[in-house]
Amino acid sequence: MALDYSKWDRLELSDDSDIEVHPNVDKRSFIRAKQNQIHQERVNRRHQIETLKYERLVNDGLLARIDKLIFSLRAFGTSTANIDELIFQALIQSAGAFPNDNPPPRPKNVHANVEAQPTYSQMMGTLVDMVKKEVDSSNSGNQLQSIIAELQVHYNKVDNLQKELNTKLGELEQEEARKITSDNIRTGFDSSSISKPEEKPSISKKAVPKPGAAVELIHDPSSTKPGAPQRLDSVSSGAEADTEGASEDDPYDEENPKASKEGKEFSKIPIGDYRACYAYISDHPAVIAERETDGLLVEAFNAAIDGKDARSKQCVHQALLLQYCRQLGRDGIGMFFKRIMTKDHQAKKVFTDDVNSTYARILKRGREMVAEREAEGEATGGVEQIQLHAVDPNTKINIMIPPTNSEDPDEAKAREVFESFPPGLQRALESGSLDNVNKILAKMSVEEAEEVVGQLGEGGMLSLEDQIIDATTEEGQAALKEFEHQNHPSSTHVEEGGRTEDPE
C-alpha cells in the first residue's frame, strides 16, 4: 500500500538543521529571528481573521436595517406628508423589527484602540442625517424618492464592502490552513467514561398560589355598586376573604399586567415635562420594559372607567412614551427626546397624534362599559348580598371569639368552627368590628355568606342586646315594616342576616 507523505510538506519549521546562513551571521540568532518572524506573522494573520469576521457580523446587521428602512419608506408610495414625519415613522417601524439594538460584543484585542462600538440606532441616525443633508443640498423635486435612492447607494456600498471582506477573509483562512503548526496538534484517540448514577425523575409539585395572591377578574359579580363598570384589577368570590393584606410586590402576571412602583412614579410626571421624563428614564432604565407600558395602559383604562379623564390621558401619554423609547433602543432615547422637545418638530406631532388616538379609544371603551353596566344594573335591579345590621340603632351586636384550649365541649367546637373560616374573616372577627365582617361578607356569594352567618350563630359568636328581626321570613318582614313605620319612617334598615339589594 502506497503511503502519502505530502502532508509533511505543510510543516512550518523555523529551526531546520539543514539551513545555511552567511558565515558572518550567527546561526542560532538567525533561527531565533526566523522563529519570531513566523510567530508574529501568525498572530497578525489570526488577528486579521477575527477582525474581519467581527466586521462582517456588524455589517450584516447594518445591511438588514438599511434594507428594512428602504422597504418602510417605499411603503409610503407617493405620500405628500412631511418628509421628516415619514422618515421618523419609518425609523420606528424598522427599529421595532430588531429587538437587539447592540452589535455583537467585540472579541478581545479587536479594535482595542477604538471607542465603544456605536449601537445600530446611532448608526442609522447618522446615516439618515447624512442622506437627508445630501438630498437637501441637491434640491431634488421628490425628496422621498431621492432619499430612497440615496439610501440604496449606501446599501450597495456596504454590500460591496462585504464582498471584498469575504474575499480577503477567504485568502487569510486559506493561508492559515496551508501550514501545520503546533497549535494544530490535538489528542486523537483519548477518551474517558464515568458511570453516573441514574437520576430519578423529579416529581413536580402542583403550583399553589401563595397566600395573599389576588384573584383578578374582569367581570366582578359581587360588586357592591350595581351599574358600576368593573376595573381590570378588581377581585371577586369568597376566596377574597383570604386576600387581606396582599403584597404589591407579587410576580408579574402577563395576563393581568400591573405597573411597578417605578412605573407608577413615572406616570405621575406631568405631560410635557420631557426633561424630567428623560432624567427619570436615565436613572431607571428598567422602566422602559414592556410590562410597564402594559401596566400603565391598564391604569389608564381603569381611570377612564372611574371618570378620571385627566389621569387616564396622563397614563396613556407616559405609556406610549416608554413604548417609543423601547422601540428606538437605549441609544435612540436621546435622539427621540431631542426631537420631541424641538419646537414644531414633526416627531412631536406624530407622537401627540398617537397619544390622542389611543386615549380616545380607551375613553370610548370606558364609556361603553359604564353604559353596559348601568343597563345591566337596571335589568337585574341590583346585586344581592348578605349583611349583618341591627334594626334598632341603639342595639349593639357583640362579637365573641371562642377561647383556645377550652375544656368546655361547646366552646371547643365553636373554636373549630372559627378556625375553619378564611384568614380574612378571622381577622375581621378578631377586630370586633361589624363593619369589617360585613366587608368580608360582601365579597362572598349569597350561599357562602348564608353558611357563614349560620355558623356564627351556631357557634355563639354573635351576641345581641336587643331583639333582632329576621327579615328573610314573611313574619320578619311584616314586623320590620311595622317597626320602621313606628320608629324611623324615613330611614332604610338592613336586617341581621338578611339579604339586601343595592338601590340604583
Coordinates of C-alpha atoms in Angstrom, one line a residue:
M1 CA 0.0 0.0 0.0
A2 CA 1.4 3.4 -1.0
L3 CA 1.8 5.9 1.8
D4 CA 1.1 9.6 1.2
Y5 CA 3.7 11.8 2.8
S6 CA 2.6 15.0 1.1
K7 CA 1.1 16.4 4.4
W8 CA 4.6 16.6 5.9
D9 CA 5.3 19.2 3.2
R10 CA 2.9 21.5 5.1
L11 CA 5.0 21.6 8.2
E12 CA 6.3 25.1 9.0
L13 CA 9.7 24.8 10.6
S14 CA 11.9 27.6 11.8
D15 CA 14.9 25.7 13.2
D16 CA 15.8 23.4 10.3
S17 CA 19.3 22.0 10.9
D18 CA 20.0 22.0 7.2
I19 CA 19.6 25.7 7.0
E20 CA 22.7 27.6 5.7
V21 CA 23.5 31.1 6.7
H22 CA 26.3 33.6 5.9
P23 CA 29.5 32.9 7.8
N24 CA 29.3 36.3 9.4
V25 CA 25.8 35.6 10.8
D26 CA 25.3 33.6 13.9
K27 CA 23.1 30.6 13.1
R28 CA 21.3 30.5 16.4
S29 CA 20.4 34.2 16.3
F30 CA 19.2 33.7 12.7
I31 CA 17.0 30.8 13.7
R32 CA 15.6 32.7 16.7
A33 CA 14.8 35.7 14.5
K34 CA 13.1 33.4 12.0
Q35 CA 11.0 31.9 14.8
N36 CA 9.9 35.4 15.9
Q37 CA 9.0 36.4 12.4
I38 CA 6.9 33.3 11.8
H39 CA 5.1 33.6 15.2
Q40 CA 4.4 37.3 14.6
E41 CA 3.0 36.7 11.1
R42 CA 0.8 34.0 12.5
V43 CA -0.5 36.3 15.3
N44 CA -1.2 39.1 12.9
R45 CA -3.0 36.8 10.4
R46 CA -5.2 35.4 13.1
H47 CA -6.0 38.9 14.4
Q48 CA -7.0 40.0 10.9
I49 CA -9.3 36.9 10.6
E50 CA -11.0 37.7 13.9
T51 CA -11.4 41.4 13.0
L52 CA -12.8 40.6 9.5
K53 CA -15.3 38.1 11.0
Y54 CA -16.5 40.7 13.5
E55 CA -16.8 43.4 10.9
R56 CA -18.8 41.0 8.8
L57 CA -21.3 40.4 11.6
V58 CA -21.8 44.1 12.2
N59 CA -22.2 44.8 8.5
D60 CA -24.8 42.1 8.2
G61 CA -26.9 43.7 10.9
L62 CA -26.5 47.1 9.3
L63 CA -27.5 45.9 5.9
A64 CA -30.6 44.3 7.3
R65 CA -31.6 47.6 9.0
I66 CA -31.0 49.7 5.9
D67 CA -33.0 47.3 3.8
K68 CA -35.9 47.4 6.3
L69 CA -35.8 51.2 6.3
I70 CA -35.9 51.4 2.5
F71 CA -38.8 49.0 2.5
S72 CA -40.7 51.1 5.1
L73 CA -40.1 54.3 3.1
R74 CA -41.2 52.6 -0.2
A75 CA -44.5 51.6 1.5
F76 CA -45.4 55.3 1.8
G77 CA -45.6 55.4 -2.1
T78 CA -46.4 58.9 -3.3
S79 CA -47.4 60.3 0.1
T80 CA -47.3 64.1 0.3
A81 CA -46.8 64.2 4.1
N82 CA -43.8 66.0 5.6
I83 CA -40.6 64.2 4.8
D84 CA -39.4 64.4 8.4
E85 CA -42.6 62.8 9.6
L86 CA -42.2 60.0 7.1
I87 CA -38.6 59.3 8.0
F88 CA -39.4 59.3 11.7
Q89 CA -42.2 56.7 11.2
A90 CA -40.0 54.6 9.0
L91 CA -37.2 54.6 11.6
I92 CA -39.7 53.5 14.4
Q93 CA -41.1 50.7 12.2
S94 CA -37.6 49.4 11.1
A95 CA -36.3 49.6 14.7
G96 CA -39.2 47.6 16.0
A97 CA -38.3 44.7 13.7
F98 CA -35.0 44.1 15.5
P99 CA -35.2 43.5 19.3
N100 CA -31.5 43.8 19.9
D101 CA -30.1 47.2 19.2
N102 CA -26.5 46.5 20.3
P103 CA -23.9 45.0 17.8
P104 CA -22.3 41.7 18.9
P105 CA -19.6 42.0 21.5
R106 CA -16.1 42.6 20.2
P107 CA -13.5 39.9 20.5
K108 CA -10.5 40.5 22.7
N109 CA -8.0 42.9 21.1
V110 CA -10.2 43.7 18.1
H111 CA -10.5 47.5 17.7
A112 CA -9.0 47.9 21.1
N113 CA -7.9 51.5 20.5
V114 CA -11.4 52.5 19.2
E115 CA -14.0 53.9 21.4
A116 CA -17.1 51.9 22.4
Q117 CA -18.9 50.4 19.4
P118 CA -22.0 52.6 18.5
T119 CA -25.4 50.9 18.5
Y120 CA -27.4 50.3 15.4
S121 CA -29.7 53.2 16.3
Q122 CA -26.8 55.6 16.3
M123 CA -25.5 54.2 13.0
M124 CA -28.9 54.6 11.4
G125 CA -29.4 58.0 12.8
T126 CA -26.1 59.2 11.5
L127 CA -26.8 57.6 8.1
V128 CA -30.3 59.2 7.8
D129 CA -28.9 62.7 8.8
M130 CA -26.1 62.3 6.2
V131 CA -28.5 61.2 3.5
K132 CA -31.0 64.0 4.2
K133 CA -28.3 66.6 4.1
E134 CA -27.2 65.3 0.7
V135 CA -30.7 65.3 -0.6
D136 CA -31.4 68.8 0.7
S137 CA -28.2 70.1 -1.0
S138 CA -29.2 68.6 -4.3
N139 CA -32.6 70.4 -4.3
S140 CA -34.4 67.4 -6.0
G141 CA -38.1 67.5 -6.7
N142 CA -39.3 64.4 -5.0
Q143 CA -37.5 64.2 -1.7
L144 CA -38.9 60.8 -0.7
Q145 CA -37.7 59.1 -3.8
S146 CA -34.4 60.9 -3.6
I147 CA -33.8 59.7 0.0
I148 CA -34.7 56.1 -1.0
A149 CA -32.3 56.3 -3.9
E150 CA -29.5 57.7 -1.7
L151 CA -30.1 55.0 0.9
Q152 CA -29.9 52.4 -1.8
V153 CA -26.5 53.8 -2.9
H154 CA -25.2 53.5 0.7
Y155 CA -26.7 49.9 0.9
N156 CA -24.7 49.0 -2.3
K157 CA -21.5 50.4 -0.8
V158 CA -21.8 48.3 2.4
D159 CA -22.7 45.3 0.3
N160 CA -19.6 45.7 -1.9
L161 CA -17.5 46.2 1.2
Q162 CA -18.9 42.8 2.5
K163 CA -17.9 41.1 -0.8
E164 CA -14.3 42.5 -0.5
L165 CA -14.2 41.5 3.1
N166 CA -15.3 37.9 2.4
T167 CA -12.7 37.6 -0.4
K168 CA -9.9 38.8 1.9
L169 CA -11.1 36.6 4.7
G170 CA -11.1 33.5 2.5
E171 CA -7.5 34.2 1.5
L172 CA -6.3 34.6 5.1
E173 CA -8.1 31.4 6.2
Q174 CA -6.6 29.5 3.3
E175 CA -3.2 30.7 4.2
E176 CA -3.8 29.8 7.9
A177 CA -4.8 26.3 6.9
R178 CA -1.8 25.9 4.5
K179 CA 0.7 25.1 7.2
I180 CA 0.7 22.7 10.1
T181 CA 1.8 24.3 13.3
S182 CA 2.0 23.3 16.9
D183 CA -1.5 24.8 17.5
N184 CA -2.9 22.1 15.3
I185 CA -1.7 19.3 17.5
R186 CA -4.5 17.6 19.3
T187 CA -5.2 14.4 21.1
G188 CA -6.6 11.9 18.7
F189 CA -7.9 8.8 20.5
D190 CA -8.2 9.6 24.2
S191 CA -11.5 9.2 25.9
S192 CA -12.8 8.5 29.4
S193 CA -16.1 7.3 30.7
I194 CA -17.7 7.8 34.1
S195 CA -20.7 5.9 35.1
K196 CA -23.1 8.3 36.6
P197 CA -26.0 7.1 38.9
E198 CA -29.3 7.2 37.2
E199 CA -31.2 10.3 38.1
K200 CA -34.7 9.7 39.5
P201 CA -37.4 11.6 37.7
S202 CA -38.3 14.7 39.7
I203 CA -41.9 14.9 40.9
S204 CA -43.2 18.3 40.1
K205 CA -45.4 19.8 42.7
K206 CA -48.6 21.4 41.6
A207 CA -48.3 25.1 41.6
V208 CA -50.1 26.5 44.6
P209 CA -50.9 30.2 44.7
K210 CA -49.1 31.8 47.6
P211 CA -51.1 33.4 50.4
G212 CA -52.2 36.9 49.7
A213 CA -52.2 36.5 45.9
A214 CA -55.1 38.4 44.5
V215 CA -57.6 36.7 42.1
E216 CA -58.1 39.1 39.2
L217 CA -61.3 39.1 37.2
I218 CA -62.6 41.5 34.5
H219 CA -66.2 41.0 35.5
D220 CA -67.0 41.0 39.2
P221 CA -70.4 39.5 40.0
S222 CA -70.2 40.5 43.7
S223 CA -69.8 44.3 43.1
T224 CA -71.5 46.3 45.9
K225 CA -72.4 49.0 43.4
P226 CA -74.8 48.0 40.7
G227 CA -74.3 49.6 37.4
A228 CA -70.6 50.4 38.1
P229 CA -68.2 49.0 35.4
Q230 CA -65.6 46.6 36.7
R231 CA -62.0 47.7 36.8
L232 CA -59.4 45.4 35.3
D233 CA -57.8 44.9 38.7
S234 CA -60.9 44.0 40.6
V235 CA -61.3 40.8 42.6
S236 CA -64.2 38.5 43.4
S237 CA -65.6 35.4 45.0
G238 CA -65.5 34.1 48.6
A239 CA -61.8 33.4 48.3
E240 CA -61.3 37.1 48.6
A241 CA -61.6 36.7 52.4
D242 CA -58.1 35.2 52.1
T243 CA -56.6 38.1 50.3
E244 CA -56.4 40.7 53.0
G245 CA -53.1 42.5 53.1
A246 CA -51.9 41.1 49.8
S247 CA -48.4 42.3 48.8
E248 CA -47.9 44.7 45.9
D249 CA -44.7 43.0 45.0
D250 CA -46.3 39.9 43.5
P251 CA -44.6 38.4 40.4
Y252 CA -45.5 40.0 37.1
D253 CA -48.6 38.3 35.5
E254 CA -48.6 38.7 31.7
E255 CA -52.4 38.1 31.6
N256 CA -53.0 40.8 34.2
P257 CA -50.3 43.4 33.7
K258 CA -49.6 45.8 36.6
A259 CA -47.2 48.7 36.6
S260 CA -44.4 48.6 39.1
K261 CA -43.6 51.2 41.7
E262 CA -41.2 52.9 39.3
G263 CA -43.8 52.8 36.5
K264 CA -46.4 54.4 38.7
E265 CA -43.9 57.2 39.8
F266 CA -43.1 57.8 36.1
S267 CA -46.8 58.1 35.3
K268 CA -47.1 61.0 37.7
I269 CA -44.7 63.2 35.8
P270 CA -46.8 66.0 34.2
I271 CA -47.5 65.8 30.5
G272 CA -45.0 68.0 28.6
D273 CA -42.2 67.8 31.2
Y274 CA -39.9 65.8 28.9
R275 CA -36.7 66.8 30.7
A276 CA -38.0 65.2 33.9
C277 CA -39.1 62.1 31.9
Y278 CA -35.7 61.8 30.2
A279 CA -33.9 62.2 33.6
Y280 CA -36.1 59.5 35.2
I281 CA -35.6 57.0 32.4
S282 CA -31.8 57.7 32.6
D283 CA -31.9 56.9 36.3
H284 CA -34.3 54.0 36.0
P285 CA -33.6 52.3 32.6
A286 CA -35.7 49.2 33.5
V287 CA -38.8 51.4 33.4
I288 CA -38.9 51.1 29.6
A289 CA -39.8 47.4 29.8
E290 CA -42.9 46.2 28.0
R291 CA -44.7 45.3 31.3
E292 CA -44.6 48.9 32.4
T293 CA -46.3 50.1 29.2
D294 CA -49.0 47.4 29.6
G295 CA -49.5 48.2 33.2
L296 CA -49.9 52.0 32.6
L297 CA -52.4 51.3 29.8
V298 CA -54.4 49.2 32.3
E299 CA -54.2 52.1 34.8
A300 CA -55.5 54.5 32.0
F301 CA -58.4 52.2 31.3
N302 CA -59.4 51.9 35.0
A303 CA -59.1 55.7 35.4
A304 CA -61.4 56.2 32.3
I305 CA -64.0 53.9 33.9
D306 CA -63.7 55.8 37.2
G307 CA -64.3 59.1 35.3
K308 CA -60.8 60.4 35.9
D309 CA -60.1 61.5 32.4
A310 CA -57.1 63.6 33.1
R311 CA -55.4 60.8 34.9
S312 CA -56.3 58.4 32.1
K313 CA -54.7 60.6 29.4
Q314 CA -51.6 61.1 31.5
C315 CA -51.1 57.3 31.8
V316 CA -51.6 56.9 28.1
H317 CA -49.1 59.6 27.4
Q318 CA -46.4 58.1 29.7
A319 CA -47.1 54.5 28.5
L320 CA -46.6 55.5 24.8
L321 CA -43.5 57.5 25.8
L322 CA -42.0 54.3 27.2
Q323 CA -43.1 52.3 24.2
Y324 CA -41.4 54.7 21.7
C325 CA -38.2 54.7 23.8
R326 CA -38.1 50.9 23.9
Q327 CA -38.6 50.5 20.2
L328 CA -35.9 53.1 19.3
G329 CA -33.3 51.4 21.6
R330 CA -31.4 52.7 24.5
D331 CA -29.2 55.0 22.4
G332 CA -32.2 56.2 20.4
I333 CA -33.8 57.6 23.5
G334 CA -31.7 60.8 23.5
M335 CA -32.5 61.5 19.8
F336 CA -36.2 60.9 20.4
F337 CA -36.4 63.4 23.3
K338 CA -34.3 65.9 21.4
R339 CA -36.8 65.9 18.5
I340 CA -40.0 66.0 20.5
M341 CA -38.6 68.9 22.6
T342 CA -37.8 70.8 19.4
K343 CA -40.5 73.4 18.7
D344 CA -42.8 72.4 15.7
H345 CA -40.8 69.2 15.0
Q346 CA -42.8 66.6 13.1
A347 CA -41.7 63.9 15.6
K348 CA -43.7 65.6 18.4
K349 CA -46.8 65.8 16.1
V350 CA -46.6 62.1 15.3
F351 CA -46.3 61.2 19.0
T352 CA -49.1 63.5 20.1
D353 CA -51.4 62.2 17.4
D354 CA -50.7 58.6 18.6
V355 CA -51.4 59.6 22.2
N356 CA -54.7 61.3 21.3
S357 CA -56.0 58.4 19.2
T358 CA -55.1 55.8 21.8
Y359 CA -56.6 57.9 24.6
A360 CA -59.8 58.4 22.5
R361 CA -60.2 54.6 22.0
I362 CA -59.7 53.9 25.7
L363 CA -62.1 56.6 26.7
K364 CA -64.7 55.4 24.3
R365 CA -64.4 51.8 25.5
G366 CA -64.6 53.0 29.1
R367 CA -67.8 55.0 28.4
E368 CA -69.3 51.9 26.7
M369 CA -68.5 49.7 29.7
V370 CA -70.1 52.2 32.0
A371 CA -73.3 52.3 29.9
E372 CA -73.3 48.5 29.7
R373 CA -73.0 48.1 33.4
E374 CA -75.7 50.7 34.1
A375 CA -78.1 48.9 31.7
E376 CA -77.3 45.5 33.3
G377 CA -77.9 47.0 36.8
E378 CA -81.3 48.4 35.7
A379 CA -82.3 45.0 34.2
T380 CA -81.2 43.0 37.3
G381 CA -82.3 45.5 39.9
G382 CA -79.1 45.3 41.9
V383 CA -76.7 42.7 43.4
E384 CA -77.9 40.5 46.2
Q385 CA -75.8 40.5 49.4
I386 CA -75.8 39.3 53.0
Q387 CA -75.1 41.9 55.6
L388 CA -75.4 42.0 59.4
H389 CA -77.1 45.0 60.9
A390 CA -79.2 45.7 64.0
V391 CA -82.7 47.1 63.3
D392 CA -82.6 49.4 66.2
P393 CA -79.6 51.8 66.1
N394 CA -79.4 51.6 69.9
T395 CA -78.9 47.8 69.7
K396 CA -75.3 46.6 69.6
I397 CA -74.1 43.4 68.1
N398 CA -71.2 42.0 70.1
I399 CA -68.7 39.6 68.5
M400 CA -67.4 36.9 70.8
I401 CA -64.3 34.8 69.8
P402 CA -64.2 31.3 71.3
P403 CA -61.1 30.9 73.5
T404 CA -58.4 28.5 72.6
N405 CA -57.7 25.3 74.6
S406 CA -61.0 25.4 76.3
E407 CA -62.2 22.4 78.2
D408 CA -65.9 23.2 77.5
P409 CA -67.0 21.0 74.6
D410 CA -69.3 23.7 73.2
E411 CA -66.5 26.3 73.2
A412 CA -64.0 23.8 71.7
K413 CA -66.5 23.0 68.9
A414 CA -67.1 26.7 68.4
R415 CA -63.3 27.2 68.2
E416 CA -63.0 24.6 65.5
V417 CA -65.7 26.4 63.5
F418 CA -63.8 29.7 63.9
E419 CA -60.5 28.2 62.8
S420 CA -62.3 26.8 59.7
F421 CA -63.1 30.4 58.5
P422 CA -60.8 32.0 55.9
P423 CA -58.0 34.1 57.5
G424 CA -59.5 37.4 56.3
L425 CA -62.8 36.6 58.1
Q426 CA -60.9 35.5 61.2
R427 CA -59.1 38.9 61.3
A428 CA -62.4 40.7 60.8
L429 CA -64.0 38.8 63.7
E430 CA -61.0 39.4 66.0
S431 CA -61.2 43.1 65.3
G432 CA -64.6 43.2 66.9
S433 CA -65.9 45.5 64.2
L434 CA -69.2 44.6 62.5
D435 CA -68.3 46.7 59.5
N436 CA -65.1 44.7 58.9
V437 CA -67.2 41.5 59.0
N438 CA -69.7 43.0 56.5
K439 CA -66.9 43.9 54.1
I440 CA -65.9 40.2 54.0
L441 CA -69.5 39.0 53.6
A442 CA -70.0 41.5 50.8
K443 CA -67.2 39.8 48.8
M444 CA -68.8 36.3 49.2
S445 CA -71.6 34.8 47.2
V446 CA -75.0 34.7 48.9
E447 CA -74.8 31.0 49.5
E448 CA -71.3 31.3 51.2
A449 CA -72.4 34.3 53.3
E450 CA -75.6 32.5 54.5
E451 CA -73.5 29.5 55.5
V452 CA -71.0 31.7 57.4
V453 CA -73.9 33.6 59.2
G454 CA -75.4 30.2 60.2
Q455 CA -72.0 29.0 61.6
L456 CA -71.6 32.3 63.5
G457 CA -75.0 31.8 65.1
E458 CA -74.4 28.1 65.9
G459 CA -71.0 28.9 67.4
G460 CA -72.4 31.6 69.6
M461 CA -70.0 34.2 68.2
L462 CA -72.7 36.9 67.8
S463 CA -74.4 38.4 70.9
L464 CA -77.2 41.0 70.7
E465 CA -78.5 43.1 73.5
D466 CA -82.0 43.7 71.9
Q467 CA -84.3 41.7 69.7
I468 CA -83.2 41.0 66.1
I469 CA -85.8 40.7 63.4
D470 CA -85.1 38.1 60.7
A471 CA -86.4 39.6 57.5
T472 CA -85.8 36.5 55.5
T473 CA -89.2 35.2 56.6
E474 CA -92.6 36.7 55.9
E475 CA -93.3 37.3 59.6
G476 CA -90.0 39.1 60.0
Q477 CA -90.6 41.3 57.0
A478 CA -94.0 42.4 58.3
A479 CA -92.5 43.1 61.8
L480 CA -89.7 45.1 60.2
K481 CA -92.1 47.3 58.2
E482 CA -94.2 47.9 61.3
F483 CA -91.1 48.7 63.4
E484 CA -89.8 51.1 60.7
H485 CA -93.1 52.9 60.4
Q486 CA -93.3 53.4 64.2
N487 CA -89.7 54.5 64.9
H488 CA -87.9 55.5 61.7
P489 CA -90.4 56.2 58.9
S490 CA -87.9 58.0 56.6
S491 CA -85.0 55.5 57.1
T492 CA -84.0 52.3 55.4
H493 CA -82.7 49.5 57.6
V494 CA -81.0 46.3 56.7
E495 CA -81.8 43.2 58.8
E496 CA -79.3 41.0 60.6
G497 CA -78.5 38.0 58.4
G498 CA -80.9 39.4 55.8
R499 CA -80.4 39.8 52.1
T500 CA -80.1 43.3 50.7
E501 CA -80.0 44.7 47.2
D502 CA -78.1 47.8 46.3
P503 CA -80.5 50.5 45.1
E504 CA -80.0 52.0 41.7

